[in-house]
């Protein structure tokens, strides 16, 4: 069809993170975007006396997502870790991992509900190393949804 554009797929290097609507800069990696469900095994006796095991879907499991970025003067990750120590209920935030196409348009958004940081790790401190210093923040959440 003339004038019709085919949808453009996402590329792995175009992504971002928003925390309560505020964009986090300098991300280098996001891992752990996983939706997983418990499996319930139901064991039944078959008509011929054999045992039958049925696999049933259980509850969705809460997960963890890790975001990495270059180390900068921005101390937002450290502040968020401190907020958890003071009041975890107030420190929970809605986080969104944004996946973008080549033009910078959103292709998908993965929303992490009621997320809070579990771990902050600094990587790259090594004599003679030439890689940039990074910080990795591991978030726990109560659910992930793609829109």
PDB file of C-alpha atoms in Angstrom, residues 56 62 89:
ATOM      1  CA  UNK A  56      -1.183 -26.712  36.370  1.00  0.00           C
ATOM      2  CA  UNK A  62       7.672 -11.635  41.580  1.00  0.00           C
ATOM      3  CA  UNK A  89       6.818   1.627  51.880  1.00  0.00           C
TER       4      UNK A  89
END
